[in-house]
PDB file of C-alpha atoms in Angstrom:
ATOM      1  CA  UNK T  15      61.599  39.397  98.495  1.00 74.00           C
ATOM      2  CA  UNK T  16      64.377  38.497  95.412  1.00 76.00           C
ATOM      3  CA  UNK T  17      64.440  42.111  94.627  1.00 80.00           C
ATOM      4  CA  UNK T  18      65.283  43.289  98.005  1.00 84.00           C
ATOM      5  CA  UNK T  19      68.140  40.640  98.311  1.00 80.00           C
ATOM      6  CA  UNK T  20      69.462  41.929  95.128  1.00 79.00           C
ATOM      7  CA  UNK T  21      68.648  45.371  96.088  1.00 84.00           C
ATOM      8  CA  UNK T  22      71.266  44.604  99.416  1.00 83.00           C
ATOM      9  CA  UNK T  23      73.282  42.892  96.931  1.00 79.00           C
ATOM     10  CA  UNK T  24      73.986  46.111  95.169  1.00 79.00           C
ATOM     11  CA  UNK T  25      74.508  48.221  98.196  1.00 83.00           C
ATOM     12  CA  UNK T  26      77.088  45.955  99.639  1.00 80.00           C
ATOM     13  CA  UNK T  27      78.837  45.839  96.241  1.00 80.00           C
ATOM     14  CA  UNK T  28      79.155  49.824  96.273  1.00 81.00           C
ATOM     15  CA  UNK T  29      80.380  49.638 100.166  1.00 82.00           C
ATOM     16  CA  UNK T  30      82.722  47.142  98.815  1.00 79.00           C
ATOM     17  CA  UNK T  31      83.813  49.370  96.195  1.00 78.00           C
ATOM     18  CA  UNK T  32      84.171  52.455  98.744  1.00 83.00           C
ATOM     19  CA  UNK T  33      86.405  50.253 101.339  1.00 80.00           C
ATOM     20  CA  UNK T  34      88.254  49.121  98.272  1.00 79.00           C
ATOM     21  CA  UNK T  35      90.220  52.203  98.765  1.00 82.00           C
ATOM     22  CA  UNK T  36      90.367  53.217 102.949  1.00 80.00           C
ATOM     23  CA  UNK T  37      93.545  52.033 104.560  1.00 78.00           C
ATOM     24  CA  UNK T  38      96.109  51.852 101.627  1.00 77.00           C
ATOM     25  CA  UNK T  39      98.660  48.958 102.039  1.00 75.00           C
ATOM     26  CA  UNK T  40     102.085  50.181 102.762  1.00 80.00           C
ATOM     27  CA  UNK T  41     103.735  50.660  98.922  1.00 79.00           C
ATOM     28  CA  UNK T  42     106.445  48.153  99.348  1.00 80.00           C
ATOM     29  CA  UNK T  43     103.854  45.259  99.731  1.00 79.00           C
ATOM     30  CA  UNK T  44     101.290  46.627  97.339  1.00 83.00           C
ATOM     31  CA  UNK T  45     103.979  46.366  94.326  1.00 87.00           C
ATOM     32  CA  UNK T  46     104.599  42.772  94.562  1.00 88.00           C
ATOM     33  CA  UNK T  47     100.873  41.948  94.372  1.00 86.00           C
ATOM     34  CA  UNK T  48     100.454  44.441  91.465  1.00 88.00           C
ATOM     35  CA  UNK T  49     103.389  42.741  89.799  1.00 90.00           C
ATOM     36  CA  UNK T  50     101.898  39.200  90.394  1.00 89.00           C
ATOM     37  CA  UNK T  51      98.337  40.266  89.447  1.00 87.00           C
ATOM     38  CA  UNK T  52      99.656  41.604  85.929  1.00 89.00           C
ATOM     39  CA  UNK T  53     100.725  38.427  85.519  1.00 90.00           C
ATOM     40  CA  UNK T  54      98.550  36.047  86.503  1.00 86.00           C
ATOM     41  CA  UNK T  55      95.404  38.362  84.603  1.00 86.00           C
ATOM     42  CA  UNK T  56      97.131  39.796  81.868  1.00 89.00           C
ATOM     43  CA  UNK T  57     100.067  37.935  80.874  1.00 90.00           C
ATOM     44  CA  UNK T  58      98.367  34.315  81.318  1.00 88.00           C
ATOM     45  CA  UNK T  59      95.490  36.076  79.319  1.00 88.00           C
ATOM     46  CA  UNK T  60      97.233  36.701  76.168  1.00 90.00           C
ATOM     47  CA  UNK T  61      97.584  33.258  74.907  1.00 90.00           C
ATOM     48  CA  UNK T  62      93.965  32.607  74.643  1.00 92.00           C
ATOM     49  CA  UNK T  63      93.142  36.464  73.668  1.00 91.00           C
ATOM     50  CA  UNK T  64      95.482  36.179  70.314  1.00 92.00           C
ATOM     51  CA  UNK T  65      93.969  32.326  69.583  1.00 93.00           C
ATOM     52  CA  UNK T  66      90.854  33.428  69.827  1.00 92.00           C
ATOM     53  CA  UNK T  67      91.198  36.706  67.671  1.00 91.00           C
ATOM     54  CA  UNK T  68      93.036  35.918  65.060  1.00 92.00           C
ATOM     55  CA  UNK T  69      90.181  33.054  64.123  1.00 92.00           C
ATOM     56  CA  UNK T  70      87.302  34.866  65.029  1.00 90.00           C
ATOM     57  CA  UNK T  71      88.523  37.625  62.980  1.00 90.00           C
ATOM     58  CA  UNK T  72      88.975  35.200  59.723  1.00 89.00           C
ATOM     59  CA  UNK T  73      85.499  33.710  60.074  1.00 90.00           C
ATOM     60  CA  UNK T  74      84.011  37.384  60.317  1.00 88.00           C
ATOM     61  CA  UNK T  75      85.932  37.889  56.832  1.00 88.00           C
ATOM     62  CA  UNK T  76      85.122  34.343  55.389  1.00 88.00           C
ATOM     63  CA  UNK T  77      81.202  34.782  56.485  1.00 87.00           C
ATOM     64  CA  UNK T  78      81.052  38.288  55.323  1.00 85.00           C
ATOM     65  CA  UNK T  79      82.330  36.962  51.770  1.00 84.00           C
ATOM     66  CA  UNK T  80      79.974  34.121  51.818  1.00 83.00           C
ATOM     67  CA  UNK T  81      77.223  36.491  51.945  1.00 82.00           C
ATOM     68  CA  UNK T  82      78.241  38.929  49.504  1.00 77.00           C
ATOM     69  CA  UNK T  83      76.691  37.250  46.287  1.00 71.00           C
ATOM     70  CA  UNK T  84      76.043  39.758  44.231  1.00 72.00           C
ATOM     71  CA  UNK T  85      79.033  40.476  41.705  1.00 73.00           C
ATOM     72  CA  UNK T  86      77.544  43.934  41.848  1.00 74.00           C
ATOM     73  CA  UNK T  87      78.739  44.407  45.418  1.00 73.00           C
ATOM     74  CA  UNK T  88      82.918  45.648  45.919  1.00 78.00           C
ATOM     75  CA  UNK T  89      84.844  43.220  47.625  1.00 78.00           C
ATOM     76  CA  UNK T  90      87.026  45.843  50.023  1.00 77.00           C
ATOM     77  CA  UNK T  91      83.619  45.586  51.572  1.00 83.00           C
ATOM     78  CA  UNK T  92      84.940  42.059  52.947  1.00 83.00           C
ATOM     79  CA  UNK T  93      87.490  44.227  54.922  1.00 84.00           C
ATOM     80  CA  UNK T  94      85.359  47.685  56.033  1.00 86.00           C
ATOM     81  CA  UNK T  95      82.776  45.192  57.447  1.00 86.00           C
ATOM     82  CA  UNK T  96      85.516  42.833  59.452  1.00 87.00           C
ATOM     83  CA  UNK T  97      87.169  46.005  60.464  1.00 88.00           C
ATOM     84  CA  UNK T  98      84.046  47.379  62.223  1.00 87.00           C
ATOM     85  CA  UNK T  99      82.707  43.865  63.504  1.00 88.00           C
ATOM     86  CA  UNK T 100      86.136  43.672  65.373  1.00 89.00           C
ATOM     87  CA  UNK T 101      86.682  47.318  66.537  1.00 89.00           C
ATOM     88  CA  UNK T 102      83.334  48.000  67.721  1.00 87.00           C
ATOM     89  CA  UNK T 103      81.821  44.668  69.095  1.00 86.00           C
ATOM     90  CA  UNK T 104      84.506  41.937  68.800  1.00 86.00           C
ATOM     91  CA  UNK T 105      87.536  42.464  70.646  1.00 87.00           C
ATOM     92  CA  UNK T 106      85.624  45.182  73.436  1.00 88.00           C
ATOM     93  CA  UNK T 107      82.799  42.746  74.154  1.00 90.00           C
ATOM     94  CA  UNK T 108      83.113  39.131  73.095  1.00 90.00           C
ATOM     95  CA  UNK T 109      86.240  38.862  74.214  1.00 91.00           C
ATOM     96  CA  UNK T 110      85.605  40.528  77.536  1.00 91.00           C
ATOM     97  CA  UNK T 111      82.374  37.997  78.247  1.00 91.00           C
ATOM     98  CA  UNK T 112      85.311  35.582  77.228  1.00 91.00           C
ATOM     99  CA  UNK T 113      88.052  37.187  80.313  1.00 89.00           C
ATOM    100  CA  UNK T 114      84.435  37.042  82.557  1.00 89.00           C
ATOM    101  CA  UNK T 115      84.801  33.297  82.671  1.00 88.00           C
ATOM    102  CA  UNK T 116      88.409  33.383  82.740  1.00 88.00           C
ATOM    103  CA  UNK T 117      89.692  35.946  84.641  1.00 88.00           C
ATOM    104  CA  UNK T 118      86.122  36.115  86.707  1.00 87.00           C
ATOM    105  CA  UNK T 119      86.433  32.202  87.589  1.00 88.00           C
ATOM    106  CA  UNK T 120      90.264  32.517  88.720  1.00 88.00           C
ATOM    107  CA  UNK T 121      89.411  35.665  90.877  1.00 89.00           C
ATOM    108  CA  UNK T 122      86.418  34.848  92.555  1.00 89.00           C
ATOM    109  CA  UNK T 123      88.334  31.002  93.490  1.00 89.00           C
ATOM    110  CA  UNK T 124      91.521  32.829  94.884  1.00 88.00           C
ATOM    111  CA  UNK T 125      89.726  35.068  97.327  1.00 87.00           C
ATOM    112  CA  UNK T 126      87.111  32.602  97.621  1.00 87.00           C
ATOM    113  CA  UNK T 127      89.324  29.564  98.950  1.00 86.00           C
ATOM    114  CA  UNK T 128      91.124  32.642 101.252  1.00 84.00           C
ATOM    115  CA  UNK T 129      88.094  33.181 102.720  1.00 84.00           C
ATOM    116  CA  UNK T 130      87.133  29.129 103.390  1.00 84.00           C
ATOM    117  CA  UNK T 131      90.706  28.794 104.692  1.00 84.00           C
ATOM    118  CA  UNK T 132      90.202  31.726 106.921  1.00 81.00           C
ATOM    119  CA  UNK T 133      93.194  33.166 105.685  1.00 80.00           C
ATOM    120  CA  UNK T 134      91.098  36.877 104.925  1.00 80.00           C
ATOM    121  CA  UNK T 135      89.984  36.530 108.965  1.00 79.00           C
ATOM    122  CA  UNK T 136      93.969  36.318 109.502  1.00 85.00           C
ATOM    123  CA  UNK T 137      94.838  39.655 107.493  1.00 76.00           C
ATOM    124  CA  UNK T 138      92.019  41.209 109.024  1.00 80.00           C
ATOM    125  CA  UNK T 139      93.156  40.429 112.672  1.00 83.00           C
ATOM    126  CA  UNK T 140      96.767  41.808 111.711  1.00 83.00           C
ATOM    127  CA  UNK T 141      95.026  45.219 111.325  1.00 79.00           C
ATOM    128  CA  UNK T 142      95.532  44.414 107.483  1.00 79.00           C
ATOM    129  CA  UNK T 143      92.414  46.401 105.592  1.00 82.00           C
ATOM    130  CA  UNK T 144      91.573  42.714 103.501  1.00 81.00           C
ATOM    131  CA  UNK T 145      89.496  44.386 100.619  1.00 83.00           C
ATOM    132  CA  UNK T 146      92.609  46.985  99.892  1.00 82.00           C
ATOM    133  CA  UNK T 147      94.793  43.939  99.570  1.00 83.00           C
ATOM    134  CA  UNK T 148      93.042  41.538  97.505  1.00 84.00           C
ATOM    135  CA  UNK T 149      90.987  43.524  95.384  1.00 85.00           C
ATOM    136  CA  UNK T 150      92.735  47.218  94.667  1.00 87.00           C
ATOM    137  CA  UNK T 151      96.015  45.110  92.949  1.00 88.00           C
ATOM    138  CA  UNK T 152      93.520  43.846  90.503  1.00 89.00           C
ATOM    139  CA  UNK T 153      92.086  47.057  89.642  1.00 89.00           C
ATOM    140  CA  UNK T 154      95.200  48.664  89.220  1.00 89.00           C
ATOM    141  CA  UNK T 155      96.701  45.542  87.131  1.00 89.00           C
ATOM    142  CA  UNK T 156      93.024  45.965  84.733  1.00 89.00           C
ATOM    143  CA  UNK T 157      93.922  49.154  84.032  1.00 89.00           C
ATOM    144  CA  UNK T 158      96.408  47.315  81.049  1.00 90.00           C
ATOM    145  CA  UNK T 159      93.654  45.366  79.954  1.00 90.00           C
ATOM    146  CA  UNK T 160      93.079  47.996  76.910  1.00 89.00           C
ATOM    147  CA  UNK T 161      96.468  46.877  75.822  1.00 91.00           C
ATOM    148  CA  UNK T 162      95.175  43.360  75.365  1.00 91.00           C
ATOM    149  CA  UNK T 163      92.075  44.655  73.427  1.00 92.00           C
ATOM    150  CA  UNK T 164      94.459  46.794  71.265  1.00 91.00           C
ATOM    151  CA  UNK T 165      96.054  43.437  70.807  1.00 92.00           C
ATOM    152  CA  UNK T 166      92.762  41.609  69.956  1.00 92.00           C
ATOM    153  CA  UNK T 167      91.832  44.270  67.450  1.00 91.00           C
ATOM    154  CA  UNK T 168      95.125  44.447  65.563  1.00 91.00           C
ATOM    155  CA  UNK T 169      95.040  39.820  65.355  1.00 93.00           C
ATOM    156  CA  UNK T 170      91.315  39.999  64.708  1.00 91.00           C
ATOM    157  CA  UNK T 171      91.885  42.358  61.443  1.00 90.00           C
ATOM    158  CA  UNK T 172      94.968  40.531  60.551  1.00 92.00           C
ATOM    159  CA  UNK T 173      93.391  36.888  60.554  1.00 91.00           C
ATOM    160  CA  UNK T 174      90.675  38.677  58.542  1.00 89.00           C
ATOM    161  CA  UNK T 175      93.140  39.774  56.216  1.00 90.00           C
ATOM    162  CA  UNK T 176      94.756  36.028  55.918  1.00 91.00           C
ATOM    163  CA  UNK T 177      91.573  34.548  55.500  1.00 88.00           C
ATOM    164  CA  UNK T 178      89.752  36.620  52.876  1.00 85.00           C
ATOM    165  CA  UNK T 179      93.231  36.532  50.805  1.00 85.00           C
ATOM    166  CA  UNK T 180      94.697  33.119  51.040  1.00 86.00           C
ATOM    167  CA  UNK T 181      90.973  31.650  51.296  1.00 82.00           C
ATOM    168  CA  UNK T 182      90.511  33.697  47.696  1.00 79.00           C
ATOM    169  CA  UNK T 183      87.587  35.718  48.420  1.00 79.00           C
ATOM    170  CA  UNK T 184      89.130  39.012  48.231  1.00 80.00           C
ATOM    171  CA  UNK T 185      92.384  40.643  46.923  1.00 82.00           C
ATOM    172  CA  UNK T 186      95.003  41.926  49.505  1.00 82.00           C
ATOM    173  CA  UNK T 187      94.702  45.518  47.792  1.00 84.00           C
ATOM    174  CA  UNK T 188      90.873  45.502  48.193  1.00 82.00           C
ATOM    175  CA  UNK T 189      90.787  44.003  51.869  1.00 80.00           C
ATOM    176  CA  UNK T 190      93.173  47.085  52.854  1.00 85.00           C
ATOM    177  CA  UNK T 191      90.913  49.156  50.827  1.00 85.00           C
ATOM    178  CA  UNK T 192      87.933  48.371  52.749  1.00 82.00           C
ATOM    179  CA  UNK T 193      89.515  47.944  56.472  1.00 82.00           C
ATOM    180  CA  UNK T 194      90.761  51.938  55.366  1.00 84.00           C
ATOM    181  CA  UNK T 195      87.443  53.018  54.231  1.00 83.00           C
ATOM    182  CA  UNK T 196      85.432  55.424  56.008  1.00 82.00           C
ATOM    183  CA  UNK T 197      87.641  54.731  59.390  1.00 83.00           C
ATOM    184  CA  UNK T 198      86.119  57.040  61.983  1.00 85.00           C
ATOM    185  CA  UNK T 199      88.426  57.313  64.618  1.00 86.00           C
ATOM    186  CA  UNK T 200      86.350  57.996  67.627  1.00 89.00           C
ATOM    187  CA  UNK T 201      85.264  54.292  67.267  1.00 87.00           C
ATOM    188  CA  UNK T 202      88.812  53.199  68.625  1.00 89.00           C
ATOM    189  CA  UNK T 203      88.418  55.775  71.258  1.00 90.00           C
ATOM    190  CA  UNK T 204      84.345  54.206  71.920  1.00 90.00           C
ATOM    191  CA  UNK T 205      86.532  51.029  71.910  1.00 90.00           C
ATOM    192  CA  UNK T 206      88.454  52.109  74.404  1.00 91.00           C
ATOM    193  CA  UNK T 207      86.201  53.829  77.068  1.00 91.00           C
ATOM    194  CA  UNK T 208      83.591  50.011  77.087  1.00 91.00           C
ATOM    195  CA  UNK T 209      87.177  48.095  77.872  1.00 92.00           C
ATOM    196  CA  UNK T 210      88.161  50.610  80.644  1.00 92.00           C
ATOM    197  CA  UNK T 211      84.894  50.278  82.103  1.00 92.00           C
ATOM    198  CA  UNK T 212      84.678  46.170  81.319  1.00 92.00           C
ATOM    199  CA  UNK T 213      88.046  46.013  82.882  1.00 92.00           C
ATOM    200  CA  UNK T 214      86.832  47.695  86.302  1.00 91.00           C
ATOM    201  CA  UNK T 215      83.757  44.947  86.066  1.00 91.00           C
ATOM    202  CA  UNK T 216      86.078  42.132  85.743  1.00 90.00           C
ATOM    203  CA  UNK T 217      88.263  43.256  88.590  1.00 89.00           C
ATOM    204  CA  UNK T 218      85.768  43.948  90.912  1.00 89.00           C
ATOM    205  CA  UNK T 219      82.158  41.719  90.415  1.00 90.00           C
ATOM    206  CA  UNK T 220      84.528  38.029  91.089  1.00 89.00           C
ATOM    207  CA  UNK T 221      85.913  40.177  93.568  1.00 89.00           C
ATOM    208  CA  UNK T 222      82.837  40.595  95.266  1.00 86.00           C
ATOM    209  CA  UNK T 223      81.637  37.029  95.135  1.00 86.00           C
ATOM    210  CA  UNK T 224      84.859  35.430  96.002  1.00 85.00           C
ATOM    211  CA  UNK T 225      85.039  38.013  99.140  1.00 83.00           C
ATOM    212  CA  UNK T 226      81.202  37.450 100.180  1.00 84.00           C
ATOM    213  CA  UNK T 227      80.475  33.779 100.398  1.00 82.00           C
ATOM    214  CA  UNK T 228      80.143  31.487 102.854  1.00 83.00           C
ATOM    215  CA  UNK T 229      80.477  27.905 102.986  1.00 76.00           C
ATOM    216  CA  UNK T 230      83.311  25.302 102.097  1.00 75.00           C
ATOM    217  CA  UNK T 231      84.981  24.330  98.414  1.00 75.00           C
ATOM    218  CA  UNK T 232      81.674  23.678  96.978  1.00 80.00           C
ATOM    219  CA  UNK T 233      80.397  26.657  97.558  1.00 81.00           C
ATOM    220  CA  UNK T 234      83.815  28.330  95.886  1.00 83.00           C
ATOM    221  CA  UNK T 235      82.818  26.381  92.932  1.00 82.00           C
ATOM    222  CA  UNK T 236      79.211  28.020  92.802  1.00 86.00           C
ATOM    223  CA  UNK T 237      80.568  31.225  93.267  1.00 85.00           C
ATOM    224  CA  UNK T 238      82.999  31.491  90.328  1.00 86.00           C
ATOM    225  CA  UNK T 239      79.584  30.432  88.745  1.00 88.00           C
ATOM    226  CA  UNK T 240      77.708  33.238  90.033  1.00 87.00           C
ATOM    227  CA  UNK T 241      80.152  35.416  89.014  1.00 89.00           C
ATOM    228  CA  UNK T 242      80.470  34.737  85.905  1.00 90.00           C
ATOM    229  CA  UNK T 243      76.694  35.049  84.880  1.00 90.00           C
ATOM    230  CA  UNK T 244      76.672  38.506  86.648  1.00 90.00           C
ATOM    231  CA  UNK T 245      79.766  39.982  85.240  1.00 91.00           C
ATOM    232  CA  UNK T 246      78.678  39.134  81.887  1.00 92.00           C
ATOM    233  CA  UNK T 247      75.240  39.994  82.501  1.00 92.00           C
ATOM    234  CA  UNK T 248      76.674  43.396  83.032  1.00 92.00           C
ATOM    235  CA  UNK T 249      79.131  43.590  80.770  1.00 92.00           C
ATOM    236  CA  UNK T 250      76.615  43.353  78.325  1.00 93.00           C
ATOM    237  CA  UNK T 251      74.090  45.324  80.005  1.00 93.00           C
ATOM    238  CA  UNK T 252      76.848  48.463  80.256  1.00 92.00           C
ATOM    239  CA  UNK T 253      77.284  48.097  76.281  1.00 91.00           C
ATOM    240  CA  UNK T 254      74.126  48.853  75.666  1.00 92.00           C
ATOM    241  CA  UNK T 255      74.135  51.966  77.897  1.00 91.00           C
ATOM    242  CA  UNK T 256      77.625  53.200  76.401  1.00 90.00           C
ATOM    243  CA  UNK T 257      76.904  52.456  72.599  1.00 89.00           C
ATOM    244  CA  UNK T 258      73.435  54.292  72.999  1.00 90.00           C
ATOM    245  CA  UNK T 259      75.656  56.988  74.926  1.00 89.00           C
ATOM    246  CA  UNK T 260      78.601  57.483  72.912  1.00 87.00           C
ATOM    247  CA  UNK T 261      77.062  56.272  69.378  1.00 80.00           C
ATOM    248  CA  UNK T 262      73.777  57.035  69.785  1.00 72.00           C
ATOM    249  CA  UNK T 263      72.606  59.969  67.548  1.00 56.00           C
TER     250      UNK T 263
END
């Protein structure tokens, strides 16, 4: 019985996703809610996306250090391994399981509280195609979330760079060494395709909860919870699929 509910689940998420883009909103309207969506996801966002790097990024340094005991082992290796701990997993994954609860819980309790204050029954009566409106802004607005992963890689090296050489563990020379070692660049491209297809998952699974529930504010509450277990569910679940994909031999 759950699987067929989740089974329906799925099927009204991909009918969603098709409706998403019938009935365009005249142009003039859809700019201003493109505009205000850029800032409220991706602007807002970068405050907690740099914090969150730049530390995450020293610790990767300081623990790598930590467990390099052996004076037989090079030091730029302190850099080559924070370099690939941020590029390939780090700034793609962690911090878009961070943007799930973030992003997620502010998307699915905007459309959510439109929907308990009827205000989605009101578009919809004005002929107004309510999915297009809400949820298509978003998507186009994600499409810049790359640019705050770039972001996240570039303070995620750096605080590994500030860590491991004011924290003494490594010279500035060898860090540089190491984060320059080996550097393959189809991993910033592998970067690149997860976040693209993360970003479309954050734009579109609180979407889907906010726009399907019923009830009254407590209900929006357990929704933004919802959604944020099943967009990070799938985040994660989607990594899998595109590292065995794109990295797998």
């Amino acid at each position: 019985m759950m699987l067929i509910r989740y089974l329906s689940q799925v099927g009204r998420y991909f009918l969603m996703l098709k409706e998403i883009f019938n009935k365009q909103t005249k142009w003039s309207v859809m700019r201003n809610l493109i505009f205000k969506e850029i800032d409220d996801l991706i602007i807002d966002s970068l405050g907690i996306v740099a914090f969150i790097s730049f530390f995450v990024g020293g610790v990767v340094a300081i623990q790598t250090a930590l467990n390099l005991t052996n004076p037989l082992i090079p030091k730029y290796l302190i850099g080559f391994a924070t370099r690939q701990s941020v590029i390939l997993e780090f700034a793609p994954t962690f911090i878009s399981v961070i943007m799930a609860g973030k992003m997620g819980s502010f998307i699915t309790s905007s459309i959510g509280t439109m929907r308990v204050t009827e205000q989605i029954d009101a578009l919809e009566v004005m002929g107004v195609n309510s999915l297009n409106y809400l949820v298509f802004p978003k998507i186009i607005a994600l499409l810049l979330y790359p640019f705050v992963i770039g972001i996240s890689m570039f303070l995620g090296i750096l605080g590994g760079w500030i860590a491991g050489v004011y924290g003494g563990f490594t010279s500035s020379t060898d860090f540089i060494t190491g984060a320059q070692m080996e550097f393959i660049p189809f991993h910033i491209t592998y970067a690149f395709i997860k976040t693209f297809i993360f970003a479309m998952l954050l734009a579109t699974i609180p979407s889907f909860h906010g726009y399907y529930m019923k009830g009254g504010a407590l209900e929006v509450g357990k929704a933004s919870t919802v959604s944020f277990v099943w967009t990070s569910v799938s985040i994660i679940l989607f990594n899998y699929i595109l590292t065995q994909l794109l990295l797998g031999s």
